[in-house]
mmCIF file of N, CA and C in Angstrom:
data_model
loop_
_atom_site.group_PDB
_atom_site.id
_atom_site.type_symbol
_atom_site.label_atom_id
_atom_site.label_comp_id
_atom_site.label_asym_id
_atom_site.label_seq_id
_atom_site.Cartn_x
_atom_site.Cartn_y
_atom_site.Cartn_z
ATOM 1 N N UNK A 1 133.619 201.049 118.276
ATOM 2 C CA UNK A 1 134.083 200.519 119.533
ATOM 3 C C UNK A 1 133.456 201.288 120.705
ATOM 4 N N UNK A 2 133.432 202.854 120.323
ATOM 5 C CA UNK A 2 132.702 203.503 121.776
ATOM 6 C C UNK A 2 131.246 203.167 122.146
ATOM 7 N N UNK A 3 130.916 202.747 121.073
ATOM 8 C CA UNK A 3 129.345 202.907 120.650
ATOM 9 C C UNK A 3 129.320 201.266 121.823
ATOM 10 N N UNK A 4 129.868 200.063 121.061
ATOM 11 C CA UNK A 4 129.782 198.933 121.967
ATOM 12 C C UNK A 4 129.623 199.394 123.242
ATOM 13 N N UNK A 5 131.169 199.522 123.904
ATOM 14 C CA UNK A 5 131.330 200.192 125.414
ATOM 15 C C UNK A 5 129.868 200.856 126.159
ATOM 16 N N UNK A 6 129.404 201.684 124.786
ATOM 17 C CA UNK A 6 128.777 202.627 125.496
ATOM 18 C C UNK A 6 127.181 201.765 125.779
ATOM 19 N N UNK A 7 127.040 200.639 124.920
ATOM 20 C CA UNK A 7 125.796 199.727 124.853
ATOM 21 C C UNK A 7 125.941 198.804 126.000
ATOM 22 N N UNK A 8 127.394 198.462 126.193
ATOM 23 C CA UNK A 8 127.126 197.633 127.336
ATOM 24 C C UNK A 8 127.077 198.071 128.966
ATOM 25 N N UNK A 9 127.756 199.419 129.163
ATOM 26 C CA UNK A 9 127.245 200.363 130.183
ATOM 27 C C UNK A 9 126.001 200.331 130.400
ATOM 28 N N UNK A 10 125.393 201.357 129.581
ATOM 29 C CA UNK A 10 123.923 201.626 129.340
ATOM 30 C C UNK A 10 122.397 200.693 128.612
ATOM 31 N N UNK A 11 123.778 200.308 128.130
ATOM 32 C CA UNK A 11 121.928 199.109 127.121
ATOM 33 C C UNK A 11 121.145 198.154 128.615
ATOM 34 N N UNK A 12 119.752 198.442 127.551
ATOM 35 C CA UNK A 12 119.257 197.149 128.031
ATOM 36 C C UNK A 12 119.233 195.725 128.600
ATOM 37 N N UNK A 13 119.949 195.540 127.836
ATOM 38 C CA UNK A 13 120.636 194.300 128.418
ATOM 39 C C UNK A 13 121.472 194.112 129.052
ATOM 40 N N UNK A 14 122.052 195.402 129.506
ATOM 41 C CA UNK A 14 123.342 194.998 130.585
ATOM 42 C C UNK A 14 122.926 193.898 131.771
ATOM 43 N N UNK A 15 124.070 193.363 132.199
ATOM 44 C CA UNK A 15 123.437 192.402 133.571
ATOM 45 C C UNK A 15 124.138 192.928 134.412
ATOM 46 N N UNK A 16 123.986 193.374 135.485
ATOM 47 C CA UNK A 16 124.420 194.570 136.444
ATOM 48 C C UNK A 16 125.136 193.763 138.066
ATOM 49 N N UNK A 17 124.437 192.091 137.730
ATOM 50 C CA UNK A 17 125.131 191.173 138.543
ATOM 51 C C UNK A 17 126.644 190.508 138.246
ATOM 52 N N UNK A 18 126.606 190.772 136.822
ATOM 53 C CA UNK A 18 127.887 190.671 136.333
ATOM 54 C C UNK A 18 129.050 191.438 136.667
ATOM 55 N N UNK A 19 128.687 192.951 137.021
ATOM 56 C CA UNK A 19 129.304 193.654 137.960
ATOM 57 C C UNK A 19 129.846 193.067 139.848
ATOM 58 N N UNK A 20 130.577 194.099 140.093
ATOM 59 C CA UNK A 20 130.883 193.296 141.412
ATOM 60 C C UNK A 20 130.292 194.472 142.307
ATOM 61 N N UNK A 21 129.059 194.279 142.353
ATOM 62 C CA UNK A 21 128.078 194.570 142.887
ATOM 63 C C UNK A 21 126.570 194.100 143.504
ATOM 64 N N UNK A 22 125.193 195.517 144.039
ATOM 65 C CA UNK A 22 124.356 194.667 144.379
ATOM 66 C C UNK A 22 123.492 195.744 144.215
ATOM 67 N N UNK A 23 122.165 195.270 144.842
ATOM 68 C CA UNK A 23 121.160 196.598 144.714
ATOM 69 C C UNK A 23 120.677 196.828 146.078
ATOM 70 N N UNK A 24 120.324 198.096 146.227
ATOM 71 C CA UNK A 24 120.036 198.657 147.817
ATOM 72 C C UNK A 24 118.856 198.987 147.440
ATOM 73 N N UNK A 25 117.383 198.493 147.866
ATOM 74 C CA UNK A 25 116.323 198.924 148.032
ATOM 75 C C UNK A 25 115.435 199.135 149.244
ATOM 76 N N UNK A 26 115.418 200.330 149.222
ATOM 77 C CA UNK A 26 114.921 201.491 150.470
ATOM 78 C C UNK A 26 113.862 201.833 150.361
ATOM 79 N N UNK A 27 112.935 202.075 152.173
ATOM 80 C CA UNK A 27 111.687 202.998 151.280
ATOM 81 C C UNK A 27 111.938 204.343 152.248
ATOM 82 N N UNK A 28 111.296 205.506 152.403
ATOM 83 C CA UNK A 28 111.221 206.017 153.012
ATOM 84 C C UNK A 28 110.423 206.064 154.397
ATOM 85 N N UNK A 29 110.680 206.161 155.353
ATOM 86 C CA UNK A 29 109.549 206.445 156.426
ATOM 87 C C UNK A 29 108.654 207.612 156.094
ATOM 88 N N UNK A 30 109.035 208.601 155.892
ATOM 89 C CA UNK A 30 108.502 209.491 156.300
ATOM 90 C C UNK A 30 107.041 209.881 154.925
ATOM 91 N N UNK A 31 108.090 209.488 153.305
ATOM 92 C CA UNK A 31 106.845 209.822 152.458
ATOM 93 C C UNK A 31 106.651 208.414 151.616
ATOM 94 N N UNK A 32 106.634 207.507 152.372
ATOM 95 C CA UNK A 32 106.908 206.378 151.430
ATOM 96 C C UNK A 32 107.475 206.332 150.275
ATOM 97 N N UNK A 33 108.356 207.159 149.704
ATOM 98 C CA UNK A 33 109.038 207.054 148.531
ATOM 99 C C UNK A 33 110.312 205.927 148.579
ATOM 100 N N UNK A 34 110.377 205.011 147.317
ATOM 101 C CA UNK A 34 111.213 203.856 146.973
ATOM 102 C C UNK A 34 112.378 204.100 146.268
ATOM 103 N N UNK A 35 113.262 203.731 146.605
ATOM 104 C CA UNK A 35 114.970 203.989 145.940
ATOM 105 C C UNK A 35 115.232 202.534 145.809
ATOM 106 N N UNK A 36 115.645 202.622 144.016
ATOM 107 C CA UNK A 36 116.446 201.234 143.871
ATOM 108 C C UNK A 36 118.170 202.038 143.364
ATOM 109 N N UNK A 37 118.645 201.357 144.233
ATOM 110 C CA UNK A 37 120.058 201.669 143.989
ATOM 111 C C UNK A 37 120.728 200.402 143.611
ATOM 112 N N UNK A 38 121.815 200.840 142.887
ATOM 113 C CA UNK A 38 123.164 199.994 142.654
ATOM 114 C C UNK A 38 124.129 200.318 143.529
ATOM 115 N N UNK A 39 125.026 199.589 143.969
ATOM 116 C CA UNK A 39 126.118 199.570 144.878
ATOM 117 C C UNK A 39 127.646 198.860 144.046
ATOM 118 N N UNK A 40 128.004 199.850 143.318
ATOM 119 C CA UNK A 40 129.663 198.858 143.060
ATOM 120 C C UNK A 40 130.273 198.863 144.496
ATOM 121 N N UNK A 41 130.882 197.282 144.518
ATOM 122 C CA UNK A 41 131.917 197.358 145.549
ATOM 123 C C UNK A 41 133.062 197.663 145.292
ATOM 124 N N UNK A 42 133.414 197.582 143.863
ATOM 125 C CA UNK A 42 134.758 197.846 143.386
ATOM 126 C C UNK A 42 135.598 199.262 143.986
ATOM 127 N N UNK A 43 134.357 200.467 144.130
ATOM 128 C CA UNK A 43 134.823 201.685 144.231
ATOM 129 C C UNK A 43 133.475 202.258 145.494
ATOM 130 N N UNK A 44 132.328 201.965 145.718
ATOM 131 C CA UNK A 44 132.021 202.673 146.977
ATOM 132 C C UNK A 44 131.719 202.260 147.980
ATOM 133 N N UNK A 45 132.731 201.089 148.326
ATOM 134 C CA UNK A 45 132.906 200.629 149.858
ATOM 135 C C UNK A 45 134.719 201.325 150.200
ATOM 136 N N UNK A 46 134.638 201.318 151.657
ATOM 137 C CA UNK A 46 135.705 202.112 152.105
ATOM 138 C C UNK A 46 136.353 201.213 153.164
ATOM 139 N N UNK A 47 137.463 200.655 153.191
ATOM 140 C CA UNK A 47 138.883 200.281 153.627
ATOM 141 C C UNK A 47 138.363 199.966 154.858
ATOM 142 N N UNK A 48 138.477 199.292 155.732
ATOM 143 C CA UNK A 48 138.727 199.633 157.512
ATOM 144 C C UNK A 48 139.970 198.653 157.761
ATOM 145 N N UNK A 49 140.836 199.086 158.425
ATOM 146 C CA UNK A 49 141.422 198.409 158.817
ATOM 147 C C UNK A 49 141.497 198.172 160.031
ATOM 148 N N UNK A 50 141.817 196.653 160.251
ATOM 149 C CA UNK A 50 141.317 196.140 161.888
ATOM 150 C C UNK A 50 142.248 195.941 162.344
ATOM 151 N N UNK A 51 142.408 195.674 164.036
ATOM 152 C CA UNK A 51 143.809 195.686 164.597
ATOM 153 C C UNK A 51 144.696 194.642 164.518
ATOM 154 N N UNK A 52 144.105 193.466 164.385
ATOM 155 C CA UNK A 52 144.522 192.145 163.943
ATOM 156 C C UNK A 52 145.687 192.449 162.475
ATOM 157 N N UNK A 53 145.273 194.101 161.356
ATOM 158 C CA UNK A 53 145.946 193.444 160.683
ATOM 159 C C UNK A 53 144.968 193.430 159.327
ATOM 160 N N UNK A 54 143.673 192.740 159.569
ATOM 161 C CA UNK A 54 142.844 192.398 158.461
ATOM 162 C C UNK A 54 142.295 193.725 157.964
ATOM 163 N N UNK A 55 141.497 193.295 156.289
ATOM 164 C CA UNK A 55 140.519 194.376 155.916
ATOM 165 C C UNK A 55 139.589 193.909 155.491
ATOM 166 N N UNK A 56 138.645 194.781 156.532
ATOM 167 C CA UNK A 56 136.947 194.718 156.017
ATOM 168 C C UNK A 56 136.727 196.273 155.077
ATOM 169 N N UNK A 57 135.503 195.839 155.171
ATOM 170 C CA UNK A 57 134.969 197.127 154.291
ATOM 171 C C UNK A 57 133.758 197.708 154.533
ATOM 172 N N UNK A 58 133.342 199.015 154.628
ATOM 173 C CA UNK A 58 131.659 199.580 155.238
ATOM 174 C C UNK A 58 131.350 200.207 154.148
ATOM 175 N N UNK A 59 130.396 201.070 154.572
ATOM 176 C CA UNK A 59 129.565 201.400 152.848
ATOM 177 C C UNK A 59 128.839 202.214 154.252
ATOM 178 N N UNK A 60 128.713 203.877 153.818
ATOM 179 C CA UNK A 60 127.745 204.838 154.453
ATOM 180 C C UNK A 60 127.240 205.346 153.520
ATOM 181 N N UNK A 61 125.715 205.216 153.470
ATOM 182 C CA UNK A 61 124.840 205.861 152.135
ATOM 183 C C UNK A 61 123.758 206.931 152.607
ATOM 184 N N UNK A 62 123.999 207.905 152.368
ATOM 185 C CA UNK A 62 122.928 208.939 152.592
ATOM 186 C C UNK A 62 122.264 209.263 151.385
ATOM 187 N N UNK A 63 120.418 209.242 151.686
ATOM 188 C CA UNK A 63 119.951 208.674 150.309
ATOM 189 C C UNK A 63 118.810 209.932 150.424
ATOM 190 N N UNK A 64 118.509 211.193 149.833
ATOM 191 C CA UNK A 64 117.606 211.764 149.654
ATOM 192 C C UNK A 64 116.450 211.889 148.243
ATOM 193 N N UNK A 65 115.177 212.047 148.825
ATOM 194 C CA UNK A 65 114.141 212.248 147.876
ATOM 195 C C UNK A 65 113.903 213.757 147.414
ATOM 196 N N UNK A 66 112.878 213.648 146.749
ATOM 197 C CA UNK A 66 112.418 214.938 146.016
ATOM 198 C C UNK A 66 111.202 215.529 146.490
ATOM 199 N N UNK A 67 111.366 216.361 147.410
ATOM 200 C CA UNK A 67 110.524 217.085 147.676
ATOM 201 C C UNK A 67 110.066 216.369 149.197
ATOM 202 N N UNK A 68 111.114 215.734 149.879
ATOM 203 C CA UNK A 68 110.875 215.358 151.075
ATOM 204 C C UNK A 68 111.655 215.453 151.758
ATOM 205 N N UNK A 69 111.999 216.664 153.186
ATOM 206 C CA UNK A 69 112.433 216.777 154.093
ATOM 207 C C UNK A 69 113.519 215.526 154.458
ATOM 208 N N UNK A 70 113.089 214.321 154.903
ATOM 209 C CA UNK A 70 113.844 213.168 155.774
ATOM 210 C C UNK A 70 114.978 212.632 154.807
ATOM 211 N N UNK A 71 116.302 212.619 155.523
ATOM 212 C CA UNK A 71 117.230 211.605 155.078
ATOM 213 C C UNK A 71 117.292 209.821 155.605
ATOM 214 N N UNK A 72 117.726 209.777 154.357
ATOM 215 C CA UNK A 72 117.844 208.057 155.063
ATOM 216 C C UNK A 72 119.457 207.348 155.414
ATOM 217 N N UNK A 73 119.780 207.167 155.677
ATOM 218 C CA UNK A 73 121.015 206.959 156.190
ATOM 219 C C UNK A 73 121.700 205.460 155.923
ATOM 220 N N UNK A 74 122.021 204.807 155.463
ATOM 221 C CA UNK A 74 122.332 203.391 155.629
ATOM 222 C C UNK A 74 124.080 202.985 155.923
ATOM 223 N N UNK A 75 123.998 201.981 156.742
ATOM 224 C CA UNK A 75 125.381 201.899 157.499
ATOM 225 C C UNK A 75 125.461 200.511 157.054
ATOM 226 N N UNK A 76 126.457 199.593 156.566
ATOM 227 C CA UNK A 76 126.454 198.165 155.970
ATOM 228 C C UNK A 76 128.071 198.031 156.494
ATOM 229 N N UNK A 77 128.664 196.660 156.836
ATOM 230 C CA UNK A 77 129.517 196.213 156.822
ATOM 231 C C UNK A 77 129.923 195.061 156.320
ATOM 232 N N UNK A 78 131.067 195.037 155.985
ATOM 233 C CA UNK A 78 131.153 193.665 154.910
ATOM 234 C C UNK A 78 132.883 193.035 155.542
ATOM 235 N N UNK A 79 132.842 191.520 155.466
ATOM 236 C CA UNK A 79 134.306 191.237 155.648
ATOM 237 C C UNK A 79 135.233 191.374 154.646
ATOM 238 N N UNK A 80 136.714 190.589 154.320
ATOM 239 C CA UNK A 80 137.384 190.740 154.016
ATOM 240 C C UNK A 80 137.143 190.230 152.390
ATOM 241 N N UNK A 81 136.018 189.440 152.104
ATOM 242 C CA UNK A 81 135.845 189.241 150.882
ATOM 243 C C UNK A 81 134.502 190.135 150.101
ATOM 244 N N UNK A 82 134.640 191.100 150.841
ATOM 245 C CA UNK A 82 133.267 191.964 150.498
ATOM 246 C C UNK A 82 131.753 191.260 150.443
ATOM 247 N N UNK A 83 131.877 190.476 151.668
ATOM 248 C CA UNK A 83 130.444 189.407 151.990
ATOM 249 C C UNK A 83 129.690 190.759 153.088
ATOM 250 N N UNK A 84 128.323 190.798 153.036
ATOM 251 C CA UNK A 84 127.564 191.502 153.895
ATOM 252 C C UNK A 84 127.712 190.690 155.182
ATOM 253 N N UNK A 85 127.823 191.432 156.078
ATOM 254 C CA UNK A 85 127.934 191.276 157.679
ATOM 255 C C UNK A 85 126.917 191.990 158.218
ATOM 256 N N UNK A 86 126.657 192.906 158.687
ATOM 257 C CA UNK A 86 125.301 193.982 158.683
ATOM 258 C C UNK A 86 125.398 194.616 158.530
ATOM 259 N N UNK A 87 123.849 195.709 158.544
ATOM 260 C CA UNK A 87 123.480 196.445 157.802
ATOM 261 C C UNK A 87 122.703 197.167 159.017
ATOM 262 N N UNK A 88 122.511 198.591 158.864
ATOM 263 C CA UNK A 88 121.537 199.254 159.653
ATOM 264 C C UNK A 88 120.944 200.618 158.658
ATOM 265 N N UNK A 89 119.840 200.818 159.189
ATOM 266 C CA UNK A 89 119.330 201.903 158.534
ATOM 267 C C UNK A 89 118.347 202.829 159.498
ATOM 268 N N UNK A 90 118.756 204.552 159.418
ATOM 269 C CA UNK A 90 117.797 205.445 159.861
ATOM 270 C C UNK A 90 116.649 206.199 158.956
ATOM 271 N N UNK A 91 115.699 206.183 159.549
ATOM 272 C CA UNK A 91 114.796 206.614 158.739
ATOM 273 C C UNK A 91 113.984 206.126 157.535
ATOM 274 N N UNK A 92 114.289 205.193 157.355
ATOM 275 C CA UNK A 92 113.649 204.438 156.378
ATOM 276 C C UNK A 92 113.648 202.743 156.997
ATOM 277 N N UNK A 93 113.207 201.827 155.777
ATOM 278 C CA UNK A 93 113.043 200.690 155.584
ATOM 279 C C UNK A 93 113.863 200.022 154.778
ATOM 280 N N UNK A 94 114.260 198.963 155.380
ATOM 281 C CA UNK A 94 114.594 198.002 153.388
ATOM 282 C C UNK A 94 113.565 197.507 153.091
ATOM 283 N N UNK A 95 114.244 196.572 152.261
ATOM 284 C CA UNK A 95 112.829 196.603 151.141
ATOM 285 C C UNK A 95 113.457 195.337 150.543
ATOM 286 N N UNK A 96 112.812 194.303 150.862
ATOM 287 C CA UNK A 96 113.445 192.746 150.758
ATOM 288 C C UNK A 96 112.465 192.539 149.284
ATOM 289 N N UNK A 97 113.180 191.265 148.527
ATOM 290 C CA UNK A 97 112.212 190.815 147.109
ATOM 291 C C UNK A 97 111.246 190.447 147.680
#
């Protein structure tokens, strides 16, 4: 049974859209280095609550390389159904398909 668990975490074949998640792809400004990230929303977006009452949700990602000085910073907001609203980023780029 752990062994399953542990195949569908980690295996190959996981489908990672099946998750309630997405992927953050960044480049750097400064050394052109590329970050593909995963983003669960389940657990690393954070609460806001608005005055109305409602809840949205933001996501602050500070993303460092290896052996390169510059941070990258990314600021995202999402509404009440965890839909992207915007997004900003320092120091780097996204990085569209």
């Amino acid at each position: 049974m752990l062994k399953n668990l542990i195949g569908k975490i980690f295996g190959k074949d996981h489908d990672h859209s099946a998750l309630d998640g997405f992927f953050l792809d960044v480049r750097c400004r400064e050394c052109n280095d590329k970050f593909h990230l995963f983003i669960h929303k389940s657990w690393e977006l954070s609460h806001n609550f608005e005055e109305d009452g409602s809840i949205t949700y933001f996501l602050k990602k500070k993303i460092f390389g290896v052996g390169c000085p510059n941070q990258i910073t990314v600021d995202m907001k999402f509404d009440s159904d965890k839909n992207l609203i915007s997004r900003h980023i320092e120091n780097g780029d996204f990085l569209e398909d």
